[in-house]
Coordinates of C-alpha atoms in Angstrom, one line a residue:
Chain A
X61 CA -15.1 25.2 -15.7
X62 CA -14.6 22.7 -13.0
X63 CA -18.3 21.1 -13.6
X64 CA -17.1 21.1 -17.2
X65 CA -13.8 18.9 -16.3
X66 CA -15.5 17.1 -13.8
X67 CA -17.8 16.1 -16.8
X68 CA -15.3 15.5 -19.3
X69 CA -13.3 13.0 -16.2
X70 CA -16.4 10.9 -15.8
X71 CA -16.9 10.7 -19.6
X72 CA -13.2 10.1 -20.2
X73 CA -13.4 7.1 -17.6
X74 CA -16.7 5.8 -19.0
X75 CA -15.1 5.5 -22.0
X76 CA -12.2 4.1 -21.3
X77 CA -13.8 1.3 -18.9
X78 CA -15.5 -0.3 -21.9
X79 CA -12.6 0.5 -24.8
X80 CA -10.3 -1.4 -23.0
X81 CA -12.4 -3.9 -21.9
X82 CA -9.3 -6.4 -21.7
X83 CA -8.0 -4.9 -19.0
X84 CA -11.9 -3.9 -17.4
X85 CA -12.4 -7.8 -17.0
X86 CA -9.1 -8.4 -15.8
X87 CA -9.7 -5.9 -12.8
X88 CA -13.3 -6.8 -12.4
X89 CA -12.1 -10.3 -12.1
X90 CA -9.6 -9.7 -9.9
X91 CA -11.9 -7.8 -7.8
X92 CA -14.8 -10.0 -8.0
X93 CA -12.3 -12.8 -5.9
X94 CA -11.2 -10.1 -3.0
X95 CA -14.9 -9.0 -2.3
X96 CA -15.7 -12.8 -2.4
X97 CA -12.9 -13.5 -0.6
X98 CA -13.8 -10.8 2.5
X99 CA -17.6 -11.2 1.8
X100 CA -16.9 -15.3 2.3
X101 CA -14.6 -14.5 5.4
X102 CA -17.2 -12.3 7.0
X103 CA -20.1 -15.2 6.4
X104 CA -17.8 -17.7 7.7
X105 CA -16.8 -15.4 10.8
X106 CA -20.7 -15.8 11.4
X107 CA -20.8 -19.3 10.8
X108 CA -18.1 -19.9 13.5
X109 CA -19.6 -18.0 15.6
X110 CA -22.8 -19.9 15.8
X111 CA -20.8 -23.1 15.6
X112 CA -19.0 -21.5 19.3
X113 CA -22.2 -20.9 20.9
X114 CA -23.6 -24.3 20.0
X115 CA -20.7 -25.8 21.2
X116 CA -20.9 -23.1 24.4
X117 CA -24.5 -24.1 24.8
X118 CA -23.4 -27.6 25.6
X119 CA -21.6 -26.7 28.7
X120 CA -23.6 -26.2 31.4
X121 CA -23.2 -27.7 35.6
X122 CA -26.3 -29.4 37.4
X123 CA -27.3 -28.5 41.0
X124 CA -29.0 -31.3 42.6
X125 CA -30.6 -30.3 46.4
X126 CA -31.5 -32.7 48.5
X127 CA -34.8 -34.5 48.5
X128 CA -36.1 -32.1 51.5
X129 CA -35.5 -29.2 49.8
X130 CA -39.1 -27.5 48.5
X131 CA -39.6 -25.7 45.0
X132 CA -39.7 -22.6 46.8
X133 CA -36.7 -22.6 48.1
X134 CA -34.5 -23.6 44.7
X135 CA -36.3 -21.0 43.2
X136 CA -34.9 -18.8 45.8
X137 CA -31.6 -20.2 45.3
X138 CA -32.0 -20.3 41.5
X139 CA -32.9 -15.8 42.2
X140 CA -29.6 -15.5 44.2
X141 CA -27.8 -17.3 41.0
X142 CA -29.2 -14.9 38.5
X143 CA -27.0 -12.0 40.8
X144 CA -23.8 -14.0 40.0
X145 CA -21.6 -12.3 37.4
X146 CA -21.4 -14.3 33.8
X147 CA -24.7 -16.3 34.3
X148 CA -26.0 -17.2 30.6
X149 CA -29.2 -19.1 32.0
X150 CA -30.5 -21.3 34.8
X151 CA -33.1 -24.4 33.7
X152 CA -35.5 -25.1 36.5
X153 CA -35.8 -28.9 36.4
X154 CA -38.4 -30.9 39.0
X155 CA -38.3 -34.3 40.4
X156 CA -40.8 -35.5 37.8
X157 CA -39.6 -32.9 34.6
X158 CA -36.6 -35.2 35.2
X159 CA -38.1 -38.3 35.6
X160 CA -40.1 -37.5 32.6
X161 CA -36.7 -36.8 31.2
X162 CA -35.1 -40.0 31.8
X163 CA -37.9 -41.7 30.4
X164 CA -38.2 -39.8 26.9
X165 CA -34.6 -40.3 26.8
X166 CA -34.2 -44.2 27.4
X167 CA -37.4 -45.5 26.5
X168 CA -36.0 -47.8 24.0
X169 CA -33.7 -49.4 26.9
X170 CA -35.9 -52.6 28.4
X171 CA -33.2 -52.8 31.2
X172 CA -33.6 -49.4 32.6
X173 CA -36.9 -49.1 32.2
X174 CA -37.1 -51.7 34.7
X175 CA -34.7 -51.1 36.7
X176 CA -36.8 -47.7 37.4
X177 CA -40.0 -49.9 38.2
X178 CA -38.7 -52.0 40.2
X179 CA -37.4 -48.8 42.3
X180 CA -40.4 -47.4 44.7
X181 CA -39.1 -44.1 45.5
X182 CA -38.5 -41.4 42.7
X183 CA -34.6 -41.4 42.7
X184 CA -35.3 -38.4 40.8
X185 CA -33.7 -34.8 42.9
X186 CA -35.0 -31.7 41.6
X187 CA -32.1 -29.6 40.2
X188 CA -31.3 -25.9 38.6
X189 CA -29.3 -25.9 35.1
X190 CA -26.9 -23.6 34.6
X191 CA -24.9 -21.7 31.7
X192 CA -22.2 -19.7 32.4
X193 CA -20.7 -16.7 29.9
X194 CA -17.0 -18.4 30.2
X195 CA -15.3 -21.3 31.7
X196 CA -13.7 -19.4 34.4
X197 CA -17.1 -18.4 35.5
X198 CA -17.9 -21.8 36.4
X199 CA -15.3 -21.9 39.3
X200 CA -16.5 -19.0 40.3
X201 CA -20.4 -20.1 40.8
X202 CA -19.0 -23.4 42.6
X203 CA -17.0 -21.9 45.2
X204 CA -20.4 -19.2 45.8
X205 CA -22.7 -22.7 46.3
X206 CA -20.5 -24.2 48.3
X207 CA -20.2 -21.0 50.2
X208 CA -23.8 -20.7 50.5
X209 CA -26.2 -23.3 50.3
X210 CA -24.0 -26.3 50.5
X211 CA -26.6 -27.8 53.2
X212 CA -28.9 -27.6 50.6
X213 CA -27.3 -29.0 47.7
X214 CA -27.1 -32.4 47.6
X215 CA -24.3 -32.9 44.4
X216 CA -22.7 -30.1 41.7
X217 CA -21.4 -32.0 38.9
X218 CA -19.0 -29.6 38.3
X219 CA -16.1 -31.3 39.0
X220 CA -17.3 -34.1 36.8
X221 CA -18.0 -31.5 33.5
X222 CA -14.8 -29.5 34.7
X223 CA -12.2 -30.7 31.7
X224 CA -15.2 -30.7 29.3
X225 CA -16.2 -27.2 30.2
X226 CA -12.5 -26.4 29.6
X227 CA -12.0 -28.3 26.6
X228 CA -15.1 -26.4 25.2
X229 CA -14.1 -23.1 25.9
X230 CA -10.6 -23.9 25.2
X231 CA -11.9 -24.8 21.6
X232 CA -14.1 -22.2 21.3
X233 CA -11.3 -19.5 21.4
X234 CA -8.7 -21.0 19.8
X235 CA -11.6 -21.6 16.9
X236 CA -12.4 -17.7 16.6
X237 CA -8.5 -16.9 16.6
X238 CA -7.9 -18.7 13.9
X239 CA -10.3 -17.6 11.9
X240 CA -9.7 -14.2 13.1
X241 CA -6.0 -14.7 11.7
X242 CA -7.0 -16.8 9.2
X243 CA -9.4 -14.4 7.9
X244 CA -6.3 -11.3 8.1
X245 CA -4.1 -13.2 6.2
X246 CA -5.8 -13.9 3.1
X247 CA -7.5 -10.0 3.5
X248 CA -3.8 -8.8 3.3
X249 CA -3.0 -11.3 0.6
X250 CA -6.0 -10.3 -1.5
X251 CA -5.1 -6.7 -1.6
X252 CA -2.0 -7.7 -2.3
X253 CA -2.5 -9.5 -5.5
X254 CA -5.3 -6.7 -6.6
X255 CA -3.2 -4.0 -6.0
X256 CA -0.1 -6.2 -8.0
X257 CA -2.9 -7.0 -10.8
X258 CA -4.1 -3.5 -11.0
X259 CA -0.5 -1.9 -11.2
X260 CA 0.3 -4.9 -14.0
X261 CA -3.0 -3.3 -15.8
X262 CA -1.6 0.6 -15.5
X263 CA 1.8 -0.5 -16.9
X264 CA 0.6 -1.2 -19.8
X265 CA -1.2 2.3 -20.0
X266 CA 2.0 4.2 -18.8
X267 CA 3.0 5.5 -22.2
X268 CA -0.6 7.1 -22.5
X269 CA 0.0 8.5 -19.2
X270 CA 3.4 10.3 -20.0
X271 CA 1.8 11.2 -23.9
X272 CA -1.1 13.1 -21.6
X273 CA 1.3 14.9 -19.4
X274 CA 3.4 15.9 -22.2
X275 CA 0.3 17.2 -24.2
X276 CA -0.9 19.3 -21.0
X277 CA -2.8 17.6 -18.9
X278 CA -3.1 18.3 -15.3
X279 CA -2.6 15.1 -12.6
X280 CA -6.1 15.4 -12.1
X281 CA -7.3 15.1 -15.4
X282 CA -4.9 12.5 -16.1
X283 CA -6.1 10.4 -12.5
X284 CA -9.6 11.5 -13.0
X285 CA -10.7 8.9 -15.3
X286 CA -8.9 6.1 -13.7
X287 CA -10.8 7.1 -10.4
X288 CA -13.8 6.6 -12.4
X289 CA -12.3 3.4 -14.0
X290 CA -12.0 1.8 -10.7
X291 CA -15.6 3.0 -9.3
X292 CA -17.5 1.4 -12.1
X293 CA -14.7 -2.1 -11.9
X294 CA -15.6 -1.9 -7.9
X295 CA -19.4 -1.6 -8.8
X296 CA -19.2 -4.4 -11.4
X297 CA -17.6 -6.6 -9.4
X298 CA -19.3 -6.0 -6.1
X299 CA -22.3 -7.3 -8.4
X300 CA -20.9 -10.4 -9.9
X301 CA -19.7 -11.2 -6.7
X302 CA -22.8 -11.0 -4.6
X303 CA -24.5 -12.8 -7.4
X304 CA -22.4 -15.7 -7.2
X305 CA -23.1 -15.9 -3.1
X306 CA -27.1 -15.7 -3.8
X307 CA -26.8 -18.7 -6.5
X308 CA -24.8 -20.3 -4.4
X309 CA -26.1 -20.2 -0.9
X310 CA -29.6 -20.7 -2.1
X311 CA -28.5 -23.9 -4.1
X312 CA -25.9 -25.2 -1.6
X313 CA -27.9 -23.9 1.3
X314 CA -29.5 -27.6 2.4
X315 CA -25.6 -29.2 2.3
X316 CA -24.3 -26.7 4.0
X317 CA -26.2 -26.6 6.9
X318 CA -25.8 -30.0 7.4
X319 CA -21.9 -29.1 7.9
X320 CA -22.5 -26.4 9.8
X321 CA -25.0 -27.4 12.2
X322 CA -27.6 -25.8 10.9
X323 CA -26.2 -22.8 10.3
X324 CA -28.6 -21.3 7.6
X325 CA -26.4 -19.6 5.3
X326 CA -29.1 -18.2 2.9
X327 CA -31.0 -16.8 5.6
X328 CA -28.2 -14.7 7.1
X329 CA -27.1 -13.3 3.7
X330 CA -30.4 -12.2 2.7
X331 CA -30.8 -10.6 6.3
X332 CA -27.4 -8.5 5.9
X333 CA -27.9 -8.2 2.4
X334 CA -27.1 -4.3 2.8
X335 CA -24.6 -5.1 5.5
X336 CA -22.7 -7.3 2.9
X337 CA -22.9 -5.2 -0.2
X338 CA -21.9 -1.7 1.5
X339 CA -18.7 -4.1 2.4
X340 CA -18.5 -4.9 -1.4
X341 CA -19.0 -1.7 -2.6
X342 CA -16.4 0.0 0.1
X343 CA -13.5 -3.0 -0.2
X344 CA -14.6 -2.6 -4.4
X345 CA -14.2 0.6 -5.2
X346 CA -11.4 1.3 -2.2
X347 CA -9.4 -1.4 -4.1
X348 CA -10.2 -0.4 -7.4
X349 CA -9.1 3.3 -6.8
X350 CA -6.4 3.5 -4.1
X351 CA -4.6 0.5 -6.6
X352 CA -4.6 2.8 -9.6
X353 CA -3.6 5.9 -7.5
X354 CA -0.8 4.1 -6.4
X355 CA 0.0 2.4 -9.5
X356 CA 0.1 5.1 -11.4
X357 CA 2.0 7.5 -9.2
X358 CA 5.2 7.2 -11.3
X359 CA 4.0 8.0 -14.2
X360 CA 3.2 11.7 -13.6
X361 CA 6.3 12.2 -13.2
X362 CA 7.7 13.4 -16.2
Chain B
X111 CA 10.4 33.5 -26.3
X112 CA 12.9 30.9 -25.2
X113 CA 16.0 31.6 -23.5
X114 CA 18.6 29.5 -23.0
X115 CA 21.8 31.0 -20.5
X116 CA 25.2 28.6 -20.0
X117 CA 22.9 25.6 -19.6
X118 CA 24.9 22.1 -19.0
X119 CA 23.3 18.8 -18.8
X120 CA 25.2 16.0 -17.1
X121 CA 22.9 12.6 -16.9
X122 CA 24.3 11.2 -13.6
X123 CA 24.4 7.0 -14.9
X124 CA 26.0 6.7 -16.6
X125 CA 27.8 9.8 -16.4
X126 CA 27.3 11.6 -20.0
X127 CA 27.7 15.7 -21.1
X128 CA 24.6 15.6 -23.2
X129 CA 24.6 19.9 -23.5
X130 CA 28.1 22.1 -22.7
X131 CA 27.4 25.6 -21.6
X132 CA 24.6 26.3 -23.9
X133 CA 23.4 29.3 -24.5
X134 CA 21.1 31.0 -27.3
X135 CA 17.5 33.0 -27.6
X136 CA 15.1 32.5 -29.9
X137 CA 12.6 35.9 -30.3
X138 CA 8.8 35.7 -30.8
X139 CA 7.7 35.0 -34.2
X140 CA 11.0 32.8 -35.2
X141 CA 11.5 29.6 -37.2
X142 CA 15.0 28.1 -35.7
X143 CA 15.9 24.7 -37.1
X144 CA 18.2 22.6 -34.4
X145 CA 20.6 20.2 -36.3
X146 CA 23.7 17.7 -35.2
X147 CA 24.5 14.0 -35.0
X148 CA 22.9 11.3 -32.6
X149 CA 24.2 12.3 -29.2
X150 CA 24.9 15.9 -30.1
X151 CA 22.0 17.1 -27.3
X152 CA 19.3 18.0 -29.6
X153 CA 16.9 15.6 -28.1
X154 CA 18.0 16.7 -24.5
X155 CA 17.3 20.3 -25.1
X156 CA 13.9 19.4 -26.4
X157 CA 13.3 18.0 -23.2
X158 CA 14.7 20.7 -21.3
X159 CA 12.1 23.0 -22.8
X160 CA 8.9 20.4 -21.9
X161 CA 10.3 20.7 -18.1
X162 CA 10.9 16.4 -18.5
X163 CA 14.7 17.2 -17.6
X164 CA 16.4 20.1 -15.3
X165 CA 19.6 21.4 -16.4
X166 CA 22.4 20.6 -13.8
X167 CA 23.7 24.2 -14.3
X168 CA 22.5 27.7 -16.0
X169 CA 19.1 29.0 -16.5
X170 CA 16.7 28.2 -19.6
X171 CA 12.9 30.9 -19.7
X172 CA 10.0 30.0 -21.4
X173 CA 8.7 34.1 -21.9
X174 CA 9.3 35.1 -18.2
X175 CA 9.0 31.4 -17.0
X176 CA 12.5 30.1 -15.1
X177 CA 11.6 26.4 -16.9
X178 CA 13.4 24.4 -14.2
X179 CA 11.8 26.4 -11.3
X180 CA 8.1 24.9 -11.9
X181 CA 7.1 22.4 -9.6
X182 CA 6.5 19.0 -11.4
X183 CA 3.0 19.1 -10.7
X184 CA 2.4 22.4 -12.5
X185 CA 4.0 21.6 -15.5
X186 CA 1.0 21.4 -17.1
X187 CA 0.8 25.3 -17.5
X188 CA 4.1 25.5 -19.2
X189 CA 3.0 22.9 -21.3
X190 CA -0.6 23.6 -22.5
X191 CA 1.7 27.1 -24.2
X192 CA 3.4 25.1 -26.3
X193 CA 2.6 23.0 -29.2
X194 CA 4.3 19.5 -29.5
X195 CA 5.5 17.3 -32.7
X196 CA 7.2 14.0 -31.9
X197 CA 8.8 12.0 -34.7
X198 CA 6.8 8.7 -33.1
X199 CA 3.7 10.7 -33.0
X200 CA 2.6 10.3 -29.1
X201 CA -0.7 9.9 -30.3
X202 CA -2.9 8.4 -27.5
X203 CA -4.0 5.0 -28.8
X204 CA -7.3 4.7 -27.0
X205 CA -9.0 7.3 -28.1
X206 CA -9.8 8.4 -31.6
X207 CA -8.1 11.2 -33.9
X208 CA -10.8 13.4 -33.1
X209 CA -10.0 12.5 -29.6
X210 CA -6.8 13.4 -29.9
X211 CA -6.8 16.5 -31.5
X212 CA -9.8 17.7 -28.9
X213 CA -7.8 16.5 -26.2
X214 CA -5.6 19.5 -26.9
X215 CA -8.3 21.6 -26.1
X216 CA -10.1 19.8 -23.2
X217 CA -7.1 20.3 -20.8
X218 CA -7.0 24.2 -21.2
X219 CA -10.6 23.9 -20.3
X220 CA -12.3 25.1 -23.9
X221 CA -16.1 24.4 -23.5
X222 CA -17.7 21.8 -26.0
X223 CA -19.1 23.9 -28.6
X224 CA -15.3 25.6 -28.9
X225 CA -13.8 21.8 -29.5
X226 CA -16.8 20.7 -32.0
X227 CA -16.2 24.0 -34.2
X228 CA -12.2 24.3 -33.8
X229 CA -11.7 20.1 -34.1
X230 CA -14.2 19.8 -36.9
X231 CA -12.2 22.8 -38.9
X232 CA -8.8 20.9 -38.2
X233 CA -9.8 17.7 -39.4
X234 CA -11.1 19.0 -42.4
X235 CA -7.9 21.3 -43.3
X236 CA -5.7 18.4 -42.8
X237 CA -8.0 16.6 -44.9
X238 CA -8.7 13.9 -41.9
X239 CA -12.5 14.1 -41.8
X240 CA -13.1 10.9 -43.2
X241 CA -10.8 9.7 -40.7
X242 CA -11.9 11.4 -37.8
X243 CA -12.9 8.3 -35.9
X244 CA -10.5 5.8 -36.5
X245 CA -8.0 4.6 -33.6
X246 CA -4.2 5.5 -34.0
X247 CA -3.7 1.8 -35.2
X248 CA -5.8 2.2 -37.9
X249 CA -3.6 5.9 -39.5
X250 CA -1.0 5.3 -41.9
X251 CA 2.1 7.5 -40.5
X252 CA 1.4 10.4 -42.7
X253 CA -2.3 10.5 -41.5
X254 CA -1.2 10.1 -37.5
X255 CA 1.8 12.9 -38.0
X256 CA -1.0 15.1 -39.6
X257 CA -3.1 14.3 -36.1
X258 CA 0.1 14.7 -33.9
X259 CA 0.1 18.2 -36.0
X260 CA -3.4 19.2 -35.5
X261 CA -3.1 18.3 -31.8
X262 CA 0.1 20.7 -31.4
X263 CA -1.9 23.5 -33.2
X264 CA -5.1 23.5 -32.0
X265 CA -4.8 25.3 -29.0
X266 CA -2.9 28.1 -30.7
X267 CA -0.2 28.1 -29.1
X268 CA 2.3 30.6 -29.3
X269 CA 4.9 28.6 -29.4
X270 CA 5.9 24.8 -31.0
X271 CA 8.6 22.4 -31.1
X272 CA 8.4 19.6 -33.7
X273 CA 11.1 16.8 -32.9
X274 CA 12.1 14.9 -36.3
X275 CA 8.5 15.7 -37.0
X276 CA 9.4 13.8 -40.6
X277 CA 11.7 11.2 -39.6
X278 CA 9.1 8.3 -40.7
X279 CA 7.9 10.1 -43.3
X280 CA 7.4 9.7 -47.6
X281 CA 9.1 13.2 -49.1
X282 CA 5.3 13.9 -49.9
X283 CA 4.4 14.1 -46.5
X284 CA 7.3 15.5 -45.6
X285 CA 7.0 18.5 -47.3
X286 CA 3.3 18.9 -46.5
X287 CA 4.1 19.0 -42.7
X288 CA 7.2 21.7 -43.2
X289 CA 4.8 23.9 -45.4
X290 CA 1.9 23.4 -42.6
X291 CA 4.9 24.5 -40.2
X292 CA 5.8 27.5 -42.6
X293 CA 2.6 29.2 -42.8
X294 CA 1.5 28.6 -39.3
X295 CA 5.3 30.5 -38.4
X296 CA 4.3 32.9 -40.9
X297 CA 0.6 33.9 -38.8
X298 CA 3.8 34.5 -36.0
X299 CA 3.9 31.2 -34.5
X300 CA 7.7 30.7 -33.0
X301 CA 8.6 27.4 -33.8
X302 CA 11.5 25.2 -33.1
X303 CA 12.2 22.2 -35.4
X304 CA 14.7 19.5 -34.3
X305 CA 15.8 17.6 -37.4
X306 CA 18.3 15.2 -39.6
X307 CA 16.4 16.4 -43.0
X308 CA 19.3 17.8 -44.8
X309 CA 16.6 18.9 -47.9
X310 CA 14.3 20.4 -45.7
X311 CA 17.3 23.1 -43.6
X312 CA 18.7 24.1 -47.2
X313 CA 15.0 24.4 -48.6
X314 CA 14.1 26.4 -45.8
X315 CA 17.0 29.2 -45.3
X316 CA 16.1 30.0 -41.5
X317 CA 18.2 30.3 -38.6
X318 CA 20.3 26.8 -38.3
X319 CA 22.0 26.4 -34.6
X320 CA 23.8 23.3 -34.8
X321 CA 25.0 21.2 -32.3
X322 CA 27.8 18.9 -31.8
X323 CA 29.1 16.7 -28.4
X324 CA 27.0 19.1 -26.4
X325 CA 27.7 22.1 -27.7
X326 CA 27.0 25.2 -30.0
X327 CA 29.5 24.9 -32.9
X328 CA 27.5 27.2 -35.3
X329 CA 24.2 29.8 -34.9
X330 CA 23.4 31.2 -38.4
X331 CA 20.7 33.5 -39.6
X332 CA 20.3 31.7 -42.7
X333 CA 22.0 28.5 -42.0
X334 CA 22.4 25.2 -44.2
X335 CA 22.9 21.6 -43.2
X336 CA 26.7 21.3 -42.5
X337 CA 27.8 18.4 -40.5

């Protein structure tokens, strides 16, 4: 008896989902934008992301020792670093790995070039690069150098990249909570107009709703094939909508991560493809079938 | 079958008596016609007896069932007993009037070969075979009140109520629907028939309770139209 129903409710919704297919597109449409909308927020969540750790990975201070100072010992110093809390990385960088440095980097400059010949001594220190976690950290390794080995450092640049390192992380975060808000908003508003769209939809069916109450039929039977209804609009359009993102990404994907920074947008949809449609599926049907639960609550109850 | 004891209906906005103190019975196996004027209650006590409206005061049984005592979400069992005719049909527009009529049966839980045999045999008594699959929109208003019909009597229920089940319809198809109502009465179906038809009450000579502002102004055995 209950297989039997269960049966006759799939059947029922199966139906229905293609008789009125008006309505089905309507829905399907409607759901197609949400699941674009929070599939496109949760790419673009990623996208900021990497866009905050470039920017992060730009901040960094320099640790110049003084000329006397061997390899051996900045590597010991560079160990002691690695125990401080919130270091990202340190860059071991000699005398001549910076020379070689400055020369790569302003070869085209005559002048300079020069200028470093006419020099006899390297001017070149040897120095450790370092990334820190946050920009608070950065205070923090400061005052532990000049705690520590300030007779062997011969400059921190710290000070100098202070507001930068600030303005960085400042960014950074005020970035991801605005997306992060950003991103809430137009979630809530999405359901919103879904839910408003799929209630519109059930309106019109609310006489058949109060003609199969009136004729016998239980709640169930009667929500039953709306259930399945909004499964197979939430499947639909959790297809249509991850088809538009493959067409897209792949042709857009060369523009895009010119504006991004090289972001590679294709890339990271194909490697959360499952990620991303268990997201569609869940936000599709969820809409699809608490909206019409909802919707059509009134109705049974005559 | 039905039992109706001092029952009052007050609608609250705006405040309106649409039944005074009502009170009747109709035994197994009887064909009661319910007559009066717009507003005299007849389409309030119709409700009454699908469970869509609860009396403000008195009680009203379906068999042993206190109506207004069945929780709104069980009203289903009350109403897969009884057999509905509506004057506007009710038919269910998205599905077909084979649909329809099996629908009837699919909510008591019949299993398929039951609906196939009983919808088939329906269809073809009510000479809709040929229209079997054709949506509600496509029925003339004989054809979809000979659905509504077969929907109300598939299930064999003991018991049906027939609002102006010919208000929108030729005095051809009127008479075929009373005469459908007649015999299945007369294989002891108890039926209740809410109507204007003057022709069809005097034709009839059945038990007449008429009803006027709300309340009983004449039960008779074998009653005739008077308004």
């Amino acid at each position: 008896m209950i297989l039997t129903t269960i049966k006759r409710i799939i059947k029922s919704g199966w139906k229905s989902f293609w008789r009125n297919n008006g309505l089905a597109v309507a829905t399907i449409f409607i759901i197609v934008m949400i699941i674009s909308l929070i599939n496109g927020l949760f790419i673009f969540q990623a996208a900021t992301d990497f866009l905050v750790s470039n920017l992060q990975e730009k901040a960094d201070v320099s640790i110049y020792f003084n000329e006397n100072i061997s390899e051996a010992e900045i590597l010991e110093v560079k160990k002691e670093i690695n125990a401080v809390e919130g270091v990202n990385s340190i860059e071991y960088i000699s005398r001549e790995m910076a020379s070689e440095k400055f020369v790569e980097k302003y070869k085209e400059s005559q002048i300079l070039m020069e200028a470093l010949e006419i020099v006899e001594d390297d001017p070149f220190l040897a120095s450790l690069n370092v990334k820190m976690a946050e920009a608070s950290d950065y205070a923090v390794l400061n005052g532990f150098l000049e705690e520590k080995f300030s007779e062997k450092i011969y400059k921190i640049n710290y000070f100098e990249n202070k507001e930068v390192i600030e303005s960085i992380f400042s960014i950074s975060s005020d970035v991801k909570r605005f997306t992060f808000v950003f991103s809430l908003f137009l979630a809530v508003l999405g359901i919103l107009v879904a839910f408003n769209t799929i209630r519109l939809t059930i309106y019109t069916l609310k006489e058949e709703i109060e003609i199969q109450r009136l004729v016998g039929a239980s709640n169930w039977f009667i929500r039953g094939p709306f259930v399945v209804q909004g499964i197979i609009a939430g499947i639909f359009a959790t297809m249509i909508s991850l088809l538009i993102f493959i067409v897209s990404f792949y042709f857009l994907n060369p523009q895009l991560k010119n504006l991004f920074l090289g972001f590679d947008f294709f890339g990271y949809f194909v490697n959360n493809f499952l990620f991303i449609l268990l997201i569609g599926l869940v936000c599709g049907i969820s809409i699809g079938v608490i909206s019409s639960l909802i919707a059509m609550r009134k109705y049974l109850k005559i | 079958m039905i039992k109706f004891q001092n029952v009052t209906k007050i609608y609250p906005y705006p405040k309106v008596a649409a039944l005074r103190n009502v009170s009747f019975n109709v035994e197994k196996g009887e064909f009661v016609s319910i007559i009066g004027k717009s507003g005299a209650g007849k389409t309030t006590l119709f409700k009454l007896i699908l469970g869509e409206e609860i009396p403000t005061e008195g009680t009203l049984f379906f068999k042993e069932i206190n109506i207004p005592e069945i929780n709104k979400s069980n009203l289903y069992k009350l109403r897969q007993q009884i057999g509905i005719v509506f004057q506007d049909y009710r038919l269910i527009p998205s599905k077909t009037a084979y649909e329809n009529i099996a629908y009837a049966l699919e909510v008591i839980g019949a299993d398929d070969e039951e609906i196939k045999r009983d919808v088939s045999k329906v269809l073809e008594i009510t000479n809709l075979t040929e229209r079997a699959e054709s949506f509600p929109d496509g029925l003339s208003c004989g054809e979809k009140q000979r659905v509504a019909i077969a929907r109300a009597l598939i299930h064999r229920p003991d018991f049906i109520i027939a609002d102006e089940p010919t208000g929108n319809l030729d005095p051809l198809n009127t008479q075929e629907v009373i005469q459908t109502l007649v015999k299945i009465n007369e294989l002891g179906t108890t039926i209740i028939l809410v109507t204007h038809n003057k022709e069809i009450i005097n034709i009839l000579g059945r038990r007449v309770i008429t009803l006027e502002e709300g309340k009983i102004i004449r039960d008779e055995e074998r009653g005739r139209f008077i308004l």
